[in-house]
Amino acid sequence: MNVVVCIKQVPDPNSPGQLDPSTHLLKRDGELVLDPGDEFGVEAGLQLVEKHGGQVTVVSMGPERGLDAVRKALAMGAAKGVLISDDSLRGSDALTTAKVLAAAIRKQDFDVVITATESTDGYTGVVPQMIAGLLDIPAVTFAKSVSVEGDKLTAQRQTETGIEVVEATLPVVLSVTAGVNEPRYPSLKGIMGAKQKPLDRPGPADLNLEDVGGASTGQRITAIDSAPERAAGEIIKDEGEAAKRIVDFLADKKVI
Ligand SMILES: Cc1cc2nc3c(=O)[nH]c(=O)nc-3n(C[C@H](O)[C@H](O)[C@H](O)COP(=O)(O)OP(=O)(O)OC[C@H]3O[C@@H](n4cnc5c(N)ncnc54)[C@H](O)[C@@H]3O)c2cc1C
């Protein structure tokens, strides 16, 4: 079984993100890490190939520094990396990103494409389903656990009302939730070996995607602003009427 895992490098979620006021893009000059959500995806891919054979390929689109995230996934155990990095793709929206990733995935031998449900920086949460649409294969989303038997993938999905069990015939796109597994740490041997593993660096032209990218993207951020400060709350002292005043307040806000 061959698995492609889509991974994104994101600003360290432990330091507050900032938007560049001129480009309206996220500032990426600080510490960057492999998206913690995608570590679950890499682990899920590795567990599938450990059980069924085959290999994991990681695919990422992003700035040149994204190489570090690809190397981390290779150190965890992925066999091959693909990084699409081109200035013309800067500012790409989710659909453009999905087109680029789908074009790169098409060039791989794959049975399952794994993503996280949403990234930790952009968190539009639509790229996985768009990739499935572009590849014309099923999307199994929000998986909490997954198993494969023959050409059938079975996943348990968390929903508001409980757990749904979903089956799909391979090939599929599978988005996994945080906590689906315990991502492994790269070993020293894995870190040393990662540098020798194959790494593809296709450009948009290699993927027949000359006319996608930032300039032609359908979605544009026209302005950014800080969220309004939270207004000070009202402290109600109990002088015999506090309960009534709280009830009136909640009724006024239409909470009750
Ligand atoms: C030069 C350059 C600069 C960029 N700058 C930014 C930036 O400032 N801010 C920003 O958010 N994005 C940036 N990107 C990446 C791209 O624009 C976003 O990935 C895209 O908009 C997807 O949005 P999302 O993260 O909300 O997707 P979501 O739908 O929330 O992502 C869900 C899952 O899809 C997969 N996925 C999403 N994006 C990628 C990706 N790029 N590569 C591999 N897998 C992916 C991951 O598994 C992810 O967990 C840049 C790309 C390039 C080439």
XYZ file of C-alpha atoms and ligand atoms in Angstrom:
309
model
C 0.000 0.000 0.000
C 1.367 3.405 -0.918
C 0.406 6.425 1.107
C 0.869 10.118 0.321
C 0.732 12.430 3.335
C 0.192 16.157 2.775
C 2.199 18.164 5.269
C 2.439 21.891 5.851
C 5.063 23.920 7.666
C 3.511 26.503 9.984
C 4.693 29.179 12.412
C 5.249 27.606 15.851
C 1.746 27.491 17.407
C 3.346 28.286 20.795
C 4.210 31.837 19.685
C 1.345 34.124 18.662
C 1.068 34.485 14.871
C 1.161 37.889 13.203
C -0.080 39.089 9.829
C 2.118 41.233 7.632
C 0.170 44.517 7.189
C 1.457 45.042 3.633
C 1.114 41.535 2.131
C -1.741 40.415 4.459
C 0.058 37.056 4.744
C 1.194 35.347 7.892
C 4.685 36.419 9.008
C 6.949 33.435 8.590
C 10.235 34.885 9.791
C 10.119 33.245 13.250
C 10.316 29.602 14.314
C 8.592 27.279 11.817
C 7.554 23.700 12.552
C 5.903 20.744 10.882
C 2.208 21.369 11.607
C 1.477 19.312 14.760
C -1.784 18.161 13.115
C 0.194 16.755 10.181
C 2.427 14.735 12.537
C -0.683 12.618 13.211
C -1.066 12.194 9.442
C 2.547 11.066 8.995
C 2.170 8.612 11.880
C -1.093 7.241 10.438
C 0.630 6.734 7.068
C 3.620 4.990 8.646
C 1.356 2.658 10.628
C -0.567 1.720 7.459
C 2.581 0.833 5.501
C 4.101 -0.997 8.469
C 1.010 -3.210 8.470
C 0.388 -3.565 4.742
C 3.775 -2.864 3.094
C 4.510 -0.059 0.634
C 5.867 3.384 1.415
C 4.945 6.849 2.587
C 5.616 9.893 0.397
C 5.160 13.339 1.919
C 4.047 16.248 -0.269
C 4.240 19.885 0.760
C 3.706 23.231 -0.927
C 5.241 26.248 0.723
C 8.264 28.481 1.013
C 11.804 27.098 0.711
C 12.078 26.733 4.493
C 9.385 24.023 4.198
C 12.281 21.669 3.478
C 12.805 21.350 7.251
C 9.252 20.030 7.710
C 9.735 17.555 4.848
C 13.030 16.409 6.407
C 11.328 15.890 9.767
C 8.697 13.648 8.142
C 11.500 11.742 6.340
C 13.279 11.363 9.702
C 10.062 9.957 11.200
C 10.129 7.252 8.508
C 8.628 8.555 5.255
C 10.506 7.199 2.232
C 10.324 10.168 -0.129
C 9.610 13.901 -0.045
C 8.098 16.286 -2.598
C 8.314 20.044 -2.000
C 6.692 22.488 -4.409
C 8.135 25.882 -3.679
C 7.763 28.725 -6.111
C 7.342 32.458 -5.567
C 4.430 32.496 -8.019
C 2.501 30.341 -5.517
C 2.897 32.817 -2.661
C -0.537 33.983 -1.497
C -2.248 30.934 -2.988
C -5.738 30.302 -1.663
C -7.031 26.899 -0.600
C -8.292 25.895 -4.065
C -4.999 26.791 -5.748
C -3.148 24.877 -3.023
C -5.388 21.857 -3.601
C -4.766 22.056 -7.378
C -0.995 22.093 -6.854
C -1.087 19.260 -4.296
C -3.455 17.160 -6.453
C -1.155 17.601 -9.478
C 1.861 16.476 -7.405
C -0.092 13.543 -5.904
C -1.187 12.375 -9.375
C 2.474 11.796 -10.180
C 2.832 9.407 -7.202
C 1.739 5.814 -6.852
C -0.904 6.033 -4.094
C -3.767 4.161 -2.447
C -4.440 6.584 0.401
C -3.821 10.346 0.639
C -3.704 11.516 4.259
C -4.133 15.073 5.528
C -5.020 16.689 8.837
C -8.563 18.059 9.112
C -7.300 21.665 9.148
C -3.969 23.413 9.349
C -2.836 25.236 12.489
C -2.232 28.550 10.672
C -4.652 28.941 7.746
C -7.273 26.530 9.161
C -9.720 26.840 6.254
C -10.229 23.066 6.592
C -11.181 22.625 2.936
C -7.990 21.479 1.217
C -8.530 17.714 1.869
C -12.006 17.644 0.323
C -10.826 19.783 -2.612
C -7.946 17.368 -3.299
C -10.442 14.469 -3.297
C -12.713 16.372 -5.707
C -9.840 17.158 -8.059
C -8.585 13.548 -7.978
C -12.192 12.353 -8.321
C -11.891 9.920 -5.389
C -13.834 9.654 -2.083
C -12.985 11.855 0.913
C -13.263 10.240 4.340
C -12.966 13.066 6.836
C -12.426 13.597 10.577
C -11.177 10.045 11.106
C -10.471 9.052 14.712
C -9.272 5.597 13.729
C -8.653 3.809 10.459
C -8.112 0.305 9.157
C -7.670 -1.182 5.692
C -8.634 -4.634 4.486
C -8.116 -5.529 0.840
C -9.278 -2.514 -1.142
C -11.651 -1.320 1.591
C -10.820 1.437 4.065
C -12.898 1.707 7.228
C -12.769 4.785 9.426
C -14.517 5.874 12.583
C -15.500 9.537 12.363
C -16.328 11.741 15.279
C -19.598 13.628 14.799
C -21.697 15.799 17.108
C -24.031 12.881 17.741
C -21.507 10.076 18.158
C -19.188 7.906 16.091
C -19.953 7.130 12.448
C -18.345 4.117 10.776
C -17.570 4.884 7.134
C -16.288 2.525 4.445
C -14.760 3.527 1.131
C -13.012 1.732 -1.687
C -9.385 2.706 -2.299
C -8.009 5.077 -3.443
C -9.301 7.628 -0.921
C -8.371 10.928 0.695
C -8.439 10.531 4.473
C -8.327 13.453 6.904
C -7.330 12.499 10.433
C -8.075 14.317 13.676
C -5.534 15.134 16.360
C -5.232 12.244 18.795
C -5.777 9.540 16.147
C -2.412 8.111 17.270
C 0.791 9.001 19.142
C 3.244 10.494 16.589
C 6.712 9.000 16.941
C 9.823 11.081 17.557
C 12.451 10.916 14.817
C 15.352 8.710 15.967
C 18.976 9.826 15.525
C 19.335 7.161 12.821
C 16.174 8.528 11.169
C 17.526 12.087 11.257
C 20.851 11.040 9.707
C 19.111 8.834 7.103
C 16.643 11.575 6.084
C 19.377 13.471 4.222
C 19.917 10.496 1.867
C 16.247 9.976 1.009
C 14.855 11.028 -2.390
C 13.478 14.545 -2.568
C 11.607 15.920 -5.602
C 11.388 19.667 -6.168
C 8.904 20.096 -9.045
C 7.953 23.584 -10.178
C 4.495 24.588 -11.431
C 5.576 23.922 -15.047
C 6.624 20.336 -14.168
C 3.085 19.837 -12.850
C 1.502 21.482 -15.934
C 0.259 24.310 -13.728
C 1.627 27.399 -15.421
C -1.455 29.532 -14.781
C -2.168 28.878 -11.076
C -0.712 30.768 -8.153
C -0.934 33.951 -6.168
C -1.736 36.313 -9.043
C -4.480 34.134 -10.501
C -5.938 32.944 -7.229
C -9.691 33.485 -6.855
C -9.543 34.635 -3.256
C -7.754 37.795 -2.083
C -7.367 39.249 1.407
C -8.255 42.905 0.927
C -7.790 44.163 4.491
C -6.777 42.975 7.922
C -7.680 44.480 11.277
C -7.206 43.576 14.931
C -10.139 41.906 16.647
C -11.997 44.422 18.850
C -10.918 44.430 22.505
C -13.287 42.526 24.744
C -15.503 45.011 26.622
C -15.207 45.070 30.421
C -17.771 42.850 32.163
C -20.317 44.041 34.686
C -19.914 42.906 38.293
C -23.241 42.450 40.067
C -22.995 42.781 43.850
C -25.615 40.786 45.706
C -27.733 43.176 47.691
C -30.752 40.912 47.577
C -31.566 41.307 43.876
C -28.509 39.760 42.194
C -30.282 36.620 40.960
C -33.086 38.636 39.339
C -30.630 41.033 37.718
C -28.619 38.127 36.277
C -31.794 36.505 34.920
C -32.877 39.842 33.395
C -29.426 40.280 31.868
C -29.487 36.787 30.291
C -33.051 37.317 29.040
C -32.005 40.650 27.522
C -29.154 38.879 25.660
C -31.694 36.220 24.566
C -29.569 33.482 26.213
C -32.600 32.268 28.165
C 5.599 30.871 -1.207
C 4.412 30.430 -0.378
C 3.998 31.188 0.724
C 2.900 30.776 1.497
N 2.510 31.533 2.544
C 1.441 31.146 3.289
C 0.990 31.952 4.381
O 1.537 33.045 4.634
N -0.054 31.496 5.153
C -0.669 30.298 4.871
O -1.599 29.893 5.619
N -0.274 29.553 3.832
C 0.754 29.930 3.027
N 1.148 29.159 1.979
C 0.516 27.851 1.754
C -0.886 27.861 1.113
O -1.227 29.067 0.590
C -1.872 27.301 2.131
O -1.405 26.006 2.404
C -3.296 27.194 1.613
O -3.919 28.411 1.529
C -4.120 26.164 2.424
O -4.808 26.767 3.473
P -5.074 26.063 4.876
O -3.801 25.923 5.581
O -6.140 26.879 5.522
O -5.671 24.589 4.520
P -6.511 23.549 5.380
O -7.637 23.090 4.534
O -6.858 24.075 6.749
O -5.465 22.357 5.541
C -5.893 21.028 5.863
C -4.774 20.055 5.585
O -4.446 20.053 4.182
C -3.046 19.879 4.010
N -2.440 21.113 3.468
C -2.932 22.382 3.489
N -2.045 23.239 2.908
C -0.983 22.479 2.530
C 0.261 22.774 1.895
N 0.584 24.045 1.520
N 1.117 21.768 1.655
C 0.803 20.472 2.018
N -0.350 20.144 2.645
C -1.226 21.125 2.888
C -2.466 19.602 5.408
O -2.519 18.222 5.681
C -3.450 20.364 6.271
O -3.428 19.919 7.620
C 2.212 29.567 1.175
C 2.604 28.841 0.062
C 3.699 29.244 -0.719
C 4.098 28.430 -1.898
